[in-house]
Each structure stands twice: as structure tokens, then as C-alpha cells.
Amino acid sequence: MSSKLIEVNGLTKVFRVGSLFSRVRLTAVDNVSFDIKDADIYTLAGESGSGKTTVSRIILGLLEASEGEILYKGKNIMNIKSEREKKEFRKDVQAIFQNPFETFNPLRTVENYLYETQKNFLGVDASDSIDGIEQALTAVGLTLDDVKEKYPSEFSGGQLQRISIARALITQPSLLIADEPVSMVDASLRMSIVNLFKELKDRYGLSVLYITHDLATAYYVSDKIAIMFRGNIVEKGSVEKVLDSPKHPYTKMLKESIAQPDPRDKWDSRVDLHLTEREEYMLKGCKFAGRCPHVMERCRTEEIPDFDIDGVTVKCLLYQ
Amino acid sequence: MSVLNTEGLKAYYIIDVLGEKRYVRAVDDVDLEIRENEIYGIAGESGCGKTTLIKTLFGMVEPPLNVMDGKVKYKMNAEYADIFAMDNKRMREIRWEYISYIPQGSMSVLNPVQKVRYSFEHFIKAHRRIRNKEEEFIKPVERHLQALGLPVQILDSYPHQLSGGMRQRVTVALATVLQPKIIIADEPTTALDVVMQRGVIQLLKDVQSSLKNTIIMVTHDMGIHANIADRIGIMYAGKMIEEASTEEIFGNPLHPYTQYLIGSLPKIGDKSYKTSAPGAPPSLINPPEGCRFYPRCDRATDECKAAIPKLVEIEPGHKAACFLYSGVKEDE
């Protein structure tokens, strides 16, 4: 058994929305727990508004949690005070964002970012050594000549995303947090980025937290998956178990709603769409109760606990 | 029978860089024949010219976009009319009534400071003279919404009060309220969640089967094409490189680019290794001489570098532009 790299326990984030006089509490992330092991690709999947990005922002320290703890290599990172420890954590946990054209300043050459990361985290000046940068670029299939004196506009989205992964690798992190890293990348280049995560995992033992709405790439790349819905993790386990035979009614519906790229596998039933986002956040029991075909009276009133079944954790009273 | 044709259509963006003219060849010599009562999908990556193509089909050509050559013809009253020969007044008349357009960002169609009802009223008044508001406007619109399964109350909402998916469905309702012969949809599902995507696709299919009209659907999402399109055209770097029935495109792709595109699609239940095409799409300012795809193609020969393959029929109903299957060149 490999050890736990990061452990998220009971993470909760409450936002207050609305004007001064009609404040509404919106629980964007509700008691979320999961853990990522060494050399593991873990997917956090869900639709927009499910809270998946909020979780990643809390781990990165960009947002403060309302409740819960995050243990990184056994140490709670929520109450790190010293700058040195914070820097150490940021060096070990690197992020890749959705839009590579927003990651880079269009008026700066991209190589500058690589030099700057090396200087800030490793204290190595570009004039002394660029070995680390060259290694990071080789890992993503590029060379220094490819990026030298070039501006972001001279690259395609796929190439820029590769460069931003290379930048993240310079500090030799243990965990990459990738928030929708391929949704802005062209279809014909998308798999090359996804394959890169697999290679980095196999070759360097890197762990990846892959945040996406795209279950097809999630199935392809990841070991474990957690499905989020309106702030809750409704189902988690190995990606084959969760997606091949989903248990939670929401996961089932999500899987059926995907347009499979195969004309022999078209949708054969119809969907019914109602209930808006706001109302679902406000629901007391199961957030999916309004749309669930198996809904029981208890689902609307009780707090739903997690149930373990066949190695999968499901938040649904059907599996009590 | 075709309902919309293009012949040798070339639409370029002309950009003035320090007194020097540069041409972005977004649509480069495209021949299309869209049939009546079909859903025609146009697939391709970002920057391949698919949005420019449908803008040109809709007659939305404004500088810096210029039609350099070729024709777009609509079949109206059993005759084919060239839309670039029409004056603005005629174009305004047939837009929305004969051909309509569903854009990607639904917010840009609905007026954000007016109720949805106003958008419908504005739309219909521009085309029909309304004497009896109750009989000629309110009732038909309510019938139309009910037929599409949308709640009538949305007419009294402001666009910001509706969710993104509902707004997109209202846009579909608006674009079809005058029962057009042709509907052009530009990435109608892209910004939506999967469940809502399915809702919008279901709605478009319902509209098509009740009106028996033609939908031209642009999206990069091959899953959507597989589910809704009857025929698919694959665009690459401003050119149509393959066209066939949906079953043929997915089951028997001919062009090496299409083979890469179909072969790299991830599916749930399939963990086999998938690769992407090497390299990156070319710039449309300086596209490669010869076949646009040859720098990325592992089967390219000297012929591919020298001449551009023409889109010709290889098998019945299946066209491809590749020298592996035919020696026909584009004359340039």
C-alpha cells in the first residue's frame, strides 16, 4: 500500500450571497472528504456549480475553508503560519489552469516564466544553470529552442498548456492540481496532454488531482474518481467501478447524458429538465431528491450518510 | 434535393498590417450541398474556419471578412437565389423567416434589459403585421413554447433570471418561431452542462422532426454529432476535407486527419491507448502549400506537398480530399 499524499477531511465552504439585507448562505462545498495516494491520478468530476473548483482553490490556499482539515504528507496545511513552510508547500503542489492564454502574460516571453519559477522556488539563477528547465521541457516533449524568445501568441493552446505543465514541473512537485486542463485545447491535441499526465505518473511517480466535467477523459486517465453534485461527493471509488456500473442515481443520470462519440450508441430516452440550481443548494437532505426517480420521503428530510458497498462509497439511502 | 448550395466559396479576413495586406484564408474553396430535411454537422477544431463558414452561409459578411469568390445559393420557390446578389432589404426579409441562426452565447440574442416577451414581439413584428395582438402574437407564441416543452411563464422573465440552459432553449424557441426552412446552429451546447446539452439537442431534434426543415450544426464535440447529425463535413484549415454519413465518418473515416480525430476520442468503458495527431494546426495566414495536413501526416508523399487534393466522391455518398484515394487536384 502506498501512503496517503494528501487527505481532505470534512471540508466545507459557505459563501454568503445576496445584498446586505437578504443574505443567503450557500454551501458550495459540503463536508467533502477524500485522499490521494502517491502516483495516483484522482479525478474530481461534476457539472458547473458542483463545487469542484472551490475544493481545488482551498487546497491551493486561494480560498479559506469554513470547516475541515487538509493533511498534506501528514501535516495540516490549514494552519501553516511561517512563510518558509508555505513556500515549501507551494513548491511541492503546483497548479495548472484551464485557459493557457490567460496563464501567460501576452507581452512577456514564455521562457521568462520558466526562469522566474526556478529562481523563486529553487533560488537558481538562469545564468548559473538551466538544467532543471531543460529537464522539465524534455518531460513534456519540448526543447528550450522551441520556447526561446517566443511570445504566448506564437503557440497553439495545446503547446502553451504543455509549457505551463513544464513550468509546474521545474520545482519537482509531488502533486499537480489541474483544473480543466484540456477543455480549451483542440480535440486533436487533447489526448497528448492527457497522455502526458499518465507518463508523468509512471515515470516520476507524480500524483495528479484532475478536475473536470469530462467523464470520458476522466475514465481514460484516472485511477480513482469522486463525483460531486451541489457541494457533496455523491459517489467515489475506482474509476472503473464508478463509471462502468454507477450506483448513485445522479451518477447514472450523468453517465446517460453524455453524448458518446459513436452513432451506434445514441440516446434512446428523453430527459426532463426542471428545478434550478439555487433551489437544489437549499434542499435539506439529498440535493438530488427533486430529480431522482427513486426518491423516498426520508431523502428530503434526513442528512444522508455515506455507505460503503463493493469498494465504492455512495451517498444514497438506497444502499443503506 | 438541396436547399442550400455553395460553389467555390472563398471568405478571407483582410488585415492591414503597417500598410501591407494580409489574408486570413478562413474559408478556402468550399463546395457544399445541404439537403432538405436533414441535419448536417460541420466538425473541426478551433480556428479551422467553421464559424466563418456558417457566418458566410447566413450572409453575415462584414469587414474585415470579405467574400473573395464563389456563391451561396438558397432554394426559394423552386429557384436558387444567390444571396450576395440580394439587397439588404431582401436579406432582412428572409433572415429568421427563411433561414435563422442560433449563436453560441445566448445572452447576445436576448435583450438583457427587456423581458423575454419583448424579444419575441420584436422578432415577429419585424416580419408580420400584427393587427390582433392576442390572436396573432400571444397565442401562437404560447403554442410554440408549449410545443417545445418550455414554460409559458418565461415570457415574463428577464434573461438574467433564467439559467444558462433555459436561456439557450429560449434562443432555440426564438430562432424557430417563424418556422424557418434552414436553421444554422453555432456550438449551441458548448457552454452547457451535459444534462442541459442533452436537453438542447433533444429540443433541436424535436424542432427538426416537426418542421421537416434543415439544420446546419457546427460543433467540435463529436459526441453531439454522433447523436444528432445525418451527414457530417470535416473541416481542416479552411477546407472541407471529408464528407459522409454519420455512420461512415465514425465507422470508416478515410482522410488521415479524420482517422486521427475519430481514433483519439475517449469513451467510457475503453481504456486503450489513444494518440493525438502530431504537431499543431497550421496558421490560416500562411497555410502549407499543397495539402493543408501534409506536415502532420505520416503518409504524406511529394505529391501532397506540391498540389492540393480536391474533395471528390470516393465511395457512394462519401467524399474525401486525399491523394491516397484519388489523384484529382484542385486547380490553382
XYZ file of C-alpha atoms in Angstrom:
652
model
C 0.000 0.000 0.000
C 1.335 3.374 -0.931
C 0.908 6.113 1.619
C -1.544 8.958 1.544
C -0.105 12.068 -0.041
C -2.990 14.344 0.746
C -6.041 13.799 2.897
C -9.051 16.070 2.830
C -11.379 15.684 5.816
C -14.830 17.208 6.179
C -14.073 20.215 4.012
C -16.888 22.773 3.986
C -17.131 26.192 2.369
C -20.078 28.507 2.892
C -20.472 31.600 0.725
C -22.786 34.424 1.664
C -24.574 35.757 -1.378
C -27.124 38.478 -1.943
C -27.416 42.020 -0.643
C -26.849 43.296 2.880
C -30.475 42.755 3.879
C -31.262 39.474 2.170
C -28.189 37.390 2.890
C -28.376 33.799 1.782
C -25.910 31.147 2.914
C -24.819 28.974 0.034
C -22.898 25.845 0.911
C -20.656 25.413 -2.106
C -18.667 22.577 -0.599
C -20.389 20.414 1.997
C -18.430 18.019 4.203
C -16.129 16.704 1.463
C -13.536 14.022 2.271
C -11.131 12.162 0.011
C -7.489 11.182 -0.134
C -4.893 10.884 -2.884
C -2.060 8.350 -2.690
C 1.397 8.546 -4.226
C 1.472 8.119 -8.001
C -2.291 8.314 -8.269
C -4.432 10.240 -10.720
C -7.545 11.316 -8.861
C -10.459 12.925 -10.688
C -12.900 15.296 -9.116
C -15.770 15.382 -11.604
C -19.003 17.306 -11.697
C -21.058 19.853 -13.540
C -20.609 23.592 -13.197
C -21.647 24.675 -9.723
C -20.794 21.316 -8.154
C -18.015 22.855 -6.051
C -15.085 21.016 -7.643
C -13.119 24.170 -8.417
C -13.790 25.538 -4.932
C -12.172 22.409 -3.452
C -9.058 22.892 -5.601
C -8.820 26.565 -4.684
C -8.990 25.729 -0.988
C -6.207 23.139 -1.348
C -4.075 25.695 -3.176
C -4.676 28.202 -0.407
C -6.512 30.650 -2.667
C -9.661 30.389 -0.575
C -10.192 29.792 3.111
C -12.318 26.850 4.195
C -15.218 27.336 6.604
C -14.605 23.961 8.239
C -12.497 20.824 7.860
C -8.835 19.998 7.544
C -6.359 19.159 4.815
C -3.417 16.942 5.726
C -0.540 17.082 3.281
C 2.100 14.422 3.979
C 0.535 14.126 7.412
C 0.731 17.817 8.250
C -2.322 20.076 8.488
C -1.733 22.812 5.917
C -4.641 24.975 7.050
C -2.697 26.418 9.943
C 0.717 26.869 8.406
C 1.951 30.249 9.546
C 5.593 30.523 8.568
C 6.476 31.823 5.104
C 9.129 29.129 4.726
C 6.640 26.310 5.212
C 4.127 27.953 2.888
C 6.765 28.203 0.198
C 7.755 24.599 0.743
C 4.113 23.554 0.220
C 3.710 25.647 -2.920
C 6.874 24.134 -4.297
C 5.538 20.643 -3.753
C 1.999 21.285 -5.006
C 1.786 23.000 -8.357
C -1.259 24.131 -10.343
C -2.267 24.152 -13.991
C -5.245 26.200 -15.062
C -7.940 25.950 -17.681
C -7.052 28.656 -20.165
C -3.368 28.653 -21.123
C -3.804 32.017 -22.870
C -4.713 33.574 -19.521
C -1.908 31.830 -17.650
C 0.740 33.726 -19.575
C 1.109 37.481 -19.979
C 0.922 38.139 -23.736
C 3.643 40.775 -23.548
C 6.273 38.568 -21.902
C 8.202 35.749 -23.496
C 7.188 32.376 -22.092
C 10.757 31.369 -21.190
C 10.742 34.151 -18.590
C 8.143 32.244 -16.619
C 10.408 29.223 -16.553
C 13.418 31.243 -15.337
C 11.308 33.013 -12.742
C 9.873 29.807 -11.294
C 13.373 28.358 -10.998
C 14.636 31.491 -9.253
C 11.709 31.879 -6.872
C 11.476 28.297 -5.713
C 14.919 26.841 -6.154
C 16.970 30.011 -5.858
C 18.865 29.104 -9.017
C 19.637 31.911 -11.447
C 19.168 31.245 -15.163
C 22.732 32.394 -15.813
C 24.039 29.674 -13.459
C 22.070 26.666 -14.565
C 19.158 25.818 -16.816
C 19.438 22.042 -16.431
C 16.220 21.822 -14.413
C 14.312 23.807 -17.016
C 15.619 21.662 -19.840
C 14.642 18.510 -17.958
C 11.136 19.828 -17.349
C 10.727 20.745 -21.013
C 12.005 17.329 -22.128
C 9.421 15.697 -19.868
C 6.625 17.397 -21.839
C 8.225 16.763 -25.221
C 9.692 20.206 -25.888
C 13.174 21.728 -26.033
C 14.458 25.101 -24.901
C 14.872 26.129 -28.553
C 11.133 25.648 -29.059
C 10.293 28.295 -26.485
C 13.260 30.669 -26.650
C 12.327 34.333 -27.232
C 8.780 33.434 -28.132
C 5.556 35.075 -27.011
C 2.365 33.218 -25.994
C 0.639 34.245 -29.254
C 3.141 32.178 -31.235
C 1.917 28.907 -29.719
C -1.263 26.887 -30.059
C -3.366 26.231 -26.965
C -2.020 22.682 -26.702
C 1.618 23.783 -26.852
C 1.029 26.526 -24.276
C -0.627 24.049 -21.958
C 2.462 21.840 -22.319
C 4.657 24.787 -21.394
C 2.563 25.536 -18.343
C 2.936 21.897 -17.279
C 6.700 22.160 -17.848
C 6.743 25.269 -15.678
C 4.960 23.390 -12.920
C 7.458 20.519 -13.151
C 10.530 22.709 -12.578
C 10.066 22.603 -8.816
C 9.780 18.789 -8.965
C 6.398 18.699 -7.239
C 4.684 15.642 -5.759
C 1.189 16.777 -6.655
C -0.202 18.586 -9.704
C -3.609 20.218 -9.421
C -5.052 20.530 -12.915
C -8.350 22.398 -13.224
C -9.990 21.588 -16.582
C -6.568 21.454 -18.276
C -7.866 20.223 -21.639
C -11.192 21.955 -22.089
C -9.563 24.809 -24.049
C -7.256 22.534 -26.026
C -8.141 21.399 -29.539
C -9.649 17.944 -29.897
C -6.767 16.599 -31.970
C -4.234 17.643 -29.297
C -6.286 16.885 -26.193
C -5.160 13.290 -25.805
C -1.485 14.278 -25.972
C -1.948 16.377 -22.798
C -3.924 13.644 -21.065
C -1.287 11.069 -22.017
C 1.319 13.377 -20.528
C -0.297 13.046 -17.092
C -0.083 9.269 -17.398
C 3.574 9.414 -18.413
C 4.485 11.773 -15.556
C 2.766 9.449 -13.137
C 4.506 6.322 -14.449
C 7.950 7.864 -14.855
C 8.217 10.270 -11.914
C 5.577 8.941 -9.521
C 3.708 12.209 -9.693
C 0.154 12.434 -8.347
C -2.458 14.471 -10.172
C -5.726 15.940 -8.948
C -7.636 16.188 -12.226
C -10.672 18.429 -12.066
C -13.054 18.103 -14.987
C -16.600 17.841 -16.247
C -15.498 15.438 -18.985
C -16.104 11.885 -17.764
C -14.656 10.315 -20.919
C -11.124 11.692 -20.404
C -11.512 11.050 -16.673
C -12.213 7.394 -17.370
C -9.227 7.216 -19.703
C -6.655 8.817 -17.429
C -7.558 8.352 -13.802
C -7.278 5.657 -11.150
C -9.915 6.997 -8.770
C -12.828 9.316 -9.204
C -15.169 11.307 -6.986
C -18.436 12.593 -8.465
C -19.555 15.901 -6.994
C -23.068 17.286 -7.034
C -24.112 20.579 -5.454
C -21.239 20.548 -2.978
C -21.396 16.873 -1.970
C -19.337 13.953 -3.121
C -22.165 11.584 -4.048
C -20.019 8.656 -5.157
C -16.320 7.821 -5.062
C -14.135 4.843 -5.789
C -12.058 3.329 -8.571
C -12.895 4.895 -11.920
C -13.916 1.583 -13.497
C -16.318 0.712 -10.694
C -17.895 4.167 -10.532
C -18.300 4.761 -14.261
C -18.842 1.250 -15.600
C -21.600 0.490 -13.111
C -22.653 3.708 -11.368
C -24.660 3.329 -8.171
C -25.884 6.798 -7.216
C -28.915 7.894 -9.269
C -27.112 11.158 -10.099
C -24.034 9.367 -11.448
C -26.323 7.162 -13.502
C -28.091 10.164 -14.968
C -24.798 11.941 -15.650
C -23.387 8.950 -17.465
C -26.531 8.549 -19.551
C -26.457 12.225 -20.502
C -23.037 12.071 -22.094
C -23.128 12.179 -25.847
C -20.993 9.151 -26.728
C -18.974 9.666 -29.907
C -20.488 6.623 -31.550
C -23.587 6.729 -33.773
C -24.461 3.149 -32.716
C -24.808 4.375 -29.153
C -27.355 7.197 -29.415
C -29.642 8.401 -26.646
C -32.813 6.386 -26.712
C -34.800 8.000 -23.911
C -35.823 11.574 -23.160
C -34.778 13.858 -20.311
C -36.944 16.017 -18.156
C -35.406 19.278 -17.002
C -36.584 21.209 -14.017
C -35.536 22.694 -10.671
C -32.982 25.453 -10.778
C -29.580 25.495 -9.154
C -30.491 27.719 -6.220
C -33.309 25.514 -5.075
C -31.088 22.442 -5.113
C -28.441 24.078 -2.924
C -31.138 24.927 -0.412
C -32.513 21.382 -0.159
C -32.090 19.852 3.293
C -31.497 16.165 2.636
C -30.252 14.777 -0.654
C -29.701 17.580 -3.154
C -30.753 15.303 -5.988
C -34.123 14.418 -4.420
C -36.037 16.734 -6.752
C -34.928 14.860 -9.860
C -34.354 11.363 -8.505
C -36.546 8.576 -9.904
C -36.145 6.549 -6.666
C -36.873 9.391 -4.224
C -38.288 8.490 -0.810
C -39.781 10.819 1.771
C -36.716 10.385 4.053
C -34.412 11.665 1.286
C -35.829 15.163 1.607
C -35.611 15.453 5.373
C -32.661 13.396 6.629
C -28.993 14.080 6.417
C -27.653 11.392 4.069
C -24.592 9.471 5.348
C -22.026 7.665 3.168
C -22.430 3.937 2.605
C -19.624 1.602 1.553
C -20.620 -1.043 -0.938
C -18.421 -3.132 -3.280
C -15.444 -0.869 -2.582
C -17.346 2.254 -3.635
C -18.638 4.966 -1.307
C -22.144 6.186 -2.143
C -24.200 8.932 -0.520
C -27.621 7.430 -1.080
C -30.222 5.800 1.169
C -30.865 3.114 -1.469
C -27.666 1.435 -0.317
C -28.375 1.510 3.417
C -32.891 17.953 -53.277
C -30.513 20.557 -51.966
C -31.800 23.588 -50.097
C -28.519 25.474 -49.793
C -25.511 25.360 -52.097
C -22.097 26.925 -52.186
C -19.788 26.926 -55.182
C -16.082 27.609 -54.756
C -16.773 29.760 -51.720
C -13.793 31.776 -50.504
C -14.158 34.045 -47.484
C -10.994 35.734 -46.229
C -10.316 38.168 -43.432
C -8.262 41.068 -44.789
C -5.981 42.577 -42.178
C -3.898 45.661 -42.756
C -0.520 45.337 -41.044
C 1.560 48.508 -41.478
C 0.221 49.129 -44.987
C 0.729 45.521 -46.005
C -2.386 43.450 -46.647
C -2.575 40.032 -45.084
C -5.197 37.449 -45.958
C -6.540 35.002 -43.406
C -7.938 32.221 -45.559
C -10.661 31.055 -43.200
C -12.925 29.552 -45.858
C -10.974 28.437 -48.908
C -12.833 26.991 -51.862
C -15.711 25.182 -50.178
C -18.460 23.409 -52.155
C -21.491 22.362 -50.157
C -24.833 20.842 -50.977
C -27.109 20.801 -47.944
C -30.266 18.759 -48.459
C -33.836 19.336 -47.410
C -34.974 17.674 -44.195
C -31.522 16.753 -42.884
C -29.250 17.639 -40.006
C -25.835 18.466 -41.416
C -22.971 18.592 -38.928
C -19.796 20.591 -39.502
C -16.889 19.427 -37.332
C -13.412 20.819 -36.899
C -11.025 22.309 -34.394
C -10.998 25.918 -33.239
C -9.571 28.139 -35.940
C -10.410 25.784 -38.831
C -12.912 28.257 -40.278
C -16.175 26.573 -39.347
C -17.718 29.621 -37.692
C -16.623 31.817 -40.606
C -18.246 29.350 -42.991
C -21.632 29.473 -41.328
C -21.479 33.255 -40.935
C -20.972 33.423 -44.683
C -23.828 30.974 -45.262
C -26.057 33.256 -43.199
C -24.889 36.290 -45.171
C -23.296 37.939 -42.128
C -20.283 39.233 -44.017
C -18.811 42.390 -42.598
C -15.250 43.721 -42.864
C -12.635 42.543 -42.167
C -14.380 39.418 -43.508
C -14.727 39.512 -47.315
C -16.170 37.040 -49.775
C -13.401 36.796 -52.367
C -15.063 34.389 -54.744
C -17.904 31.910 -55.075
C -21.609 31.885 -54.396
C -24.055 30.962 -51.657
C -27.468 29.993 -53.020
C -30.717 29.385 -51.157
C -33.527 27.455 -52.778
C -36.591 29.687 -52.622
C -39.810 28.981 -54.537
C -38.138 26.194 -56.532
C -35.387 28.538 -57.714
C -31.855 29.066 -56.453
C -31.148 32.661 -55.446
C -27.616 33.996 -54.912
C -27.613 35.779 -51.563
C -24.740 38.086 -52.409
C -26.807 39.481 -55.289
C -29.653 40.426 -52.931
C -30.062 43.893 -51.484
C -30.124 44.489 -47.737
C -33.873 44.841 -47.582
C -34.471 41.428 -49.162
C -31.841 39.869 -46.914
C -33.580 41.275 -43.838
C -36.874 39.807 -45.004
C -35.612 36.289 -45.445
C -33.473 36.208 -42.306
C -35.294 34.443 -39.445
C -38.214 33.736 -41.746
C -36.363 31.572 -44.278
C -33.050 30.990 -42.507
C -32.290 31.520 -38.837
C -29.237 31.412 -36.631
C -28.644 30.130 -33.097
C -25.417 31.638 -31.769
C -23.126 30.257 -29.115
C -23.642 32.908 -26.436
C -27.385 33.080 -25.925
C -27.046 36.322 -23.966
C -26.262 38.232 -27.152
C -29.646 37.452 -28.710
C -31.922 38.319 -25.810
C -32.133 41.928 -24.749
C -30.797 41.965 -21.156
C -32.935 44.911 -20.006
C -36.238 43.719 -21.501
C -38.449 40.790 -20.674
C -38.221 37.766 -22.973
C -41.699 38.604 -24.281
C -40.282 41.765 -25.858
C -37.682 39.819 -27.838
C -40.405 37.602 -29.303
C -42.593 40.603 -30.070
C -39.759 42.454 -31.731
C -38.887 39.432 -33.826
C -42.394 38.779 -35.066
C -43.285 42.415 -35.694
C -40.313 42.789 -37.995
C -41.751 40.130 -40.271
C -45.526 40.044 -39.815
C -48.089 42.787 -39.483
C -49.934 42.211 -36.257
C -53.424 43.641 -36.057
C -54.880 41.482 -33.314
C -52.186 41.026 -30.688
C -53.957 38.282 -28.778
C -54.712 36.109 -31.821
C -51.661 36.788 -33.952
C -48.907 37.172 -31.390
C -49.619 35.920 -27.885
C -51.440 32.698 -28.743
C -49.049 31.475 -31.453
C -46.019 32.187 -29.261
C -47.543 30.357 -26.299
C -48.440 27.425 -28.545
C -44.899 27.378 -29.882
C -43.366 27.346 -26.373
C -45.721 24.627 -25.207
C -44.911 22.526 -28.269
C -41.231 22.801 -27.317
C -41.936 21.923 -23.683
C -40.960 25.308 -22.262
C -42.972 27.006 -19.507
C -45.003 29.971 -20.760
C -44.018 31.994 -17.662
C -40.538 32.582 -19.094
C -42.073 35.263 -21.327
C -42.351 37.480 -18.255
C -38.801 36.839 -17.045
C -35.692 38.836 -17.732
C -32.849 36.876 -19.379
C -30.665 37.043 -16.249
C -33.366 35.301 -14.222
C -33.077 32.205 -16.411
C -30.356 29.586 -16.136
C -27.870 29.227 -18.990
C -29.578 26.108 -20.283
C -33.026 27.673 -20.173
C -31.694 30.765 -21.954
C -30.247 28.616 -24.708
C -33.561 26.813 -25.107
C -35.368 30.172 -25.275
C -32.948 31.140 -28.060
C -33.856 27.957 -29.927
C -37.546 28.803 -29.496
C -36.952 32.344 -30.731
C -34.990 31.205 -33.781
C -37.736 28.775 -34.770
C -40.861 30.812 -34.013
C -41.204 31.885 -37.676
C -40.743 28.287 -38.864
C -37.651 28.787 -40.997
C -36.602 26.347 -43.730
C -32.988 26.378 -42.554
C -31.608 26.711 -39.023
C -27.912 27.343 -38.506
C -26.654 26.490 -35.022
C -23.161 27.554 -33.921
C -21.930 25.463 -30.969
C -25.378 25.594 -29.336
C -24.344 23.290 -26.487
C -20.771 24.303 -25.772
C -21.159 26.339 -22.595
C -23.723 23.989 -21.054
C -23.588 21.079 -18.626
C -24.033 17.591 -20.074
C -27.583 17.185 -18.807
C -28.608 20.520 -20.298
C -26.714 19.722 -23.514
C -28.889 16.712 -23.895
C -31.977 18.873 -23.333
C -30.970 21.352 -26.042
C -30.134 18.579 -28.528
C -33.460 16.910 -27.796
C -35.198 20.238 -28.460
C -33.383 20.760 -31.782
C -34.283 17.241 -32.871
C -37.947 17.809 -31.950
C -37.999 21.061 -33.920
C -36.472 19.368 -36.950
C -38.854 16.444 -36.961
C -41.924 18.644 -36.624
C -40.913 21.304 -39.180
C -39.148 18.882 -41.562
C -36.567 21.565 -42.199
C -32.791 21.629 -42.383
C -30.381 22.170 -39.510
C -26.745 23.036 -40.101
C -24.966 22.344 -36.857
C -21.437 23.403 -36.033
C -19.677 21.924 -33.043
C -16.288 20.499 -32.168
C -17.990 17.913 -29.917
C -18.025 14.650 -31.883
C -20.399 13.085 -29.348
C -23.065 15.639 -30.259
C -22.539 14.951 -33.973
C -22.841 11.207 -33.434
C -26.163 11.738 -31.713
C -27.880 14.230 -33.982
C -26.285 14.576 -37.435
C -27.383 12.715 -40.565
C -24.291 13.740 -42.517
C -21.028 15.312 -41.339
C -18.493 17.528 -43.074
C -14.993 17.667 -41.572
C -13.158 20.983 -41.911
C -9.436 21.445 -41.590
C -7.561 24.728 -42.098
C -10.285 26.419 -44.147
C -11.086 23.445 -46.359
C -13.694 20.739 -46.317
C -11.605 17.554 -46.331
C -14.200 14.830 -45.873
C -17.963 14.470 -46.058
C -20.103 11.403 -45.483
C -22.996 9.982 -43.492
C -22.506 9.969 -39.733
C -22.126 6.164 -39.695
C -19.416 6.350 -42.388
C -17.470 9.173 -40.672
C -17.320 7.219 -37.395
C -17.111 3.719 -38.842
C -14.983 4.201 -41.947
C -13.083 7.513 -41.884
C -10.880 7.930 -44.974
C -8.833 11.110 -44.576
C -5.827 10.644 -42.236
C -6.919 13.706 -40.237
C -10.402 12.278 -39.709
C -8.846 8.960 -38.734
C -6.777 10.718 -36.054
C -9.799 12.703 -34.903
C -12.084 9.671 -34.557
C -9.323 7.422 -33.202
C -8.421 9.816 -30.388
C -11.930 10.121 -28.932
C -12.048 8.802 -25.358
C -15.052 6.706 -24.391
C -16.297 5.410 -21.064
C -15.523 1.707 -20.867
C -12.463 1.944 -23.118
C -9.017 2.353 -21.583
C -6.992 1.517 -24.705
C -4.140 3.889 -25.552
C -5.158 6.851 -27.730
C -2.823 9.217 -29.525
C -3.296 12.665 -30.972
C -2.147 13.778 -34.400
C 1.434 15.070 -34.137
C 2.106 18.791 -34.481
C -0.470 21.552 -34.413
C -2.999 23.033 -36.880
C -1.409 25.478 -39.371
C -1.865 29.223 -39.421
C -4.502 30.373 -41.893
C -2.301 33.314 -42.953
C 0.462 31.078 -44.272
C -1.056 27.647 -44.769
C 1.253 24.963 -46.145
C 1.486 24.685 -49.936
C -0.286 21.596 -51.146
C -2.455 19.560 -48.792
C -3.048 21.554 -45.600
C -2.497 18.451 -43.495
C 0.693 17.058 -45.036
C 3.122 18.419 -42.361
C 1.270 16.328 -39.748
C 0.507 13.333 -41.924
C 2.614 10.182 -41.670
C 1.514 9.012 -45.119
C 2.399 12.227 -46.997
C 4.250 11.949 -50.318
C 5.921 14.552 -52.548
C 2.650 14.920 -54.417
C 0.922 16.096 -51.204
C 3.427 18.926 -50.834
C 3.049 20.072 -54.438
C -0.697 20.088 -55.059
C -3.967 20.393 -53.169
C -6.203 17.304 -53.341
C -9.781 18.028 -54.383
C -12.812 16.848 -52.406
C -14.240 14.108 -54.630
C -16.542 11.143 -54.192
C -14.540 8.023 -53.264
C -17.396 5.722 -52.401
C -21.095 6.425 -52.997
C -22.009 9.381 -50.760
C -18.545 9.511 -49.196
C -16.212 12.315 -50.280
C -12.609 12.866 -49.251
C -9.798 15.213 -50.292
C -6.721 12.998 -50.155
C -4.272 11.633 -52.755
C -4.373 8.228 -51.056
C -7.738 7.689 -52.706
C -7.856 9.904 -55.771
C -5.428 11.860 -57.945
C -7.803 14.753 -58.577
C -6.155 18.104 -57.811
C -7.632 21.485 -57.100
C -6.772 23.812 -59.962
C -4.747 26.699 -58.680
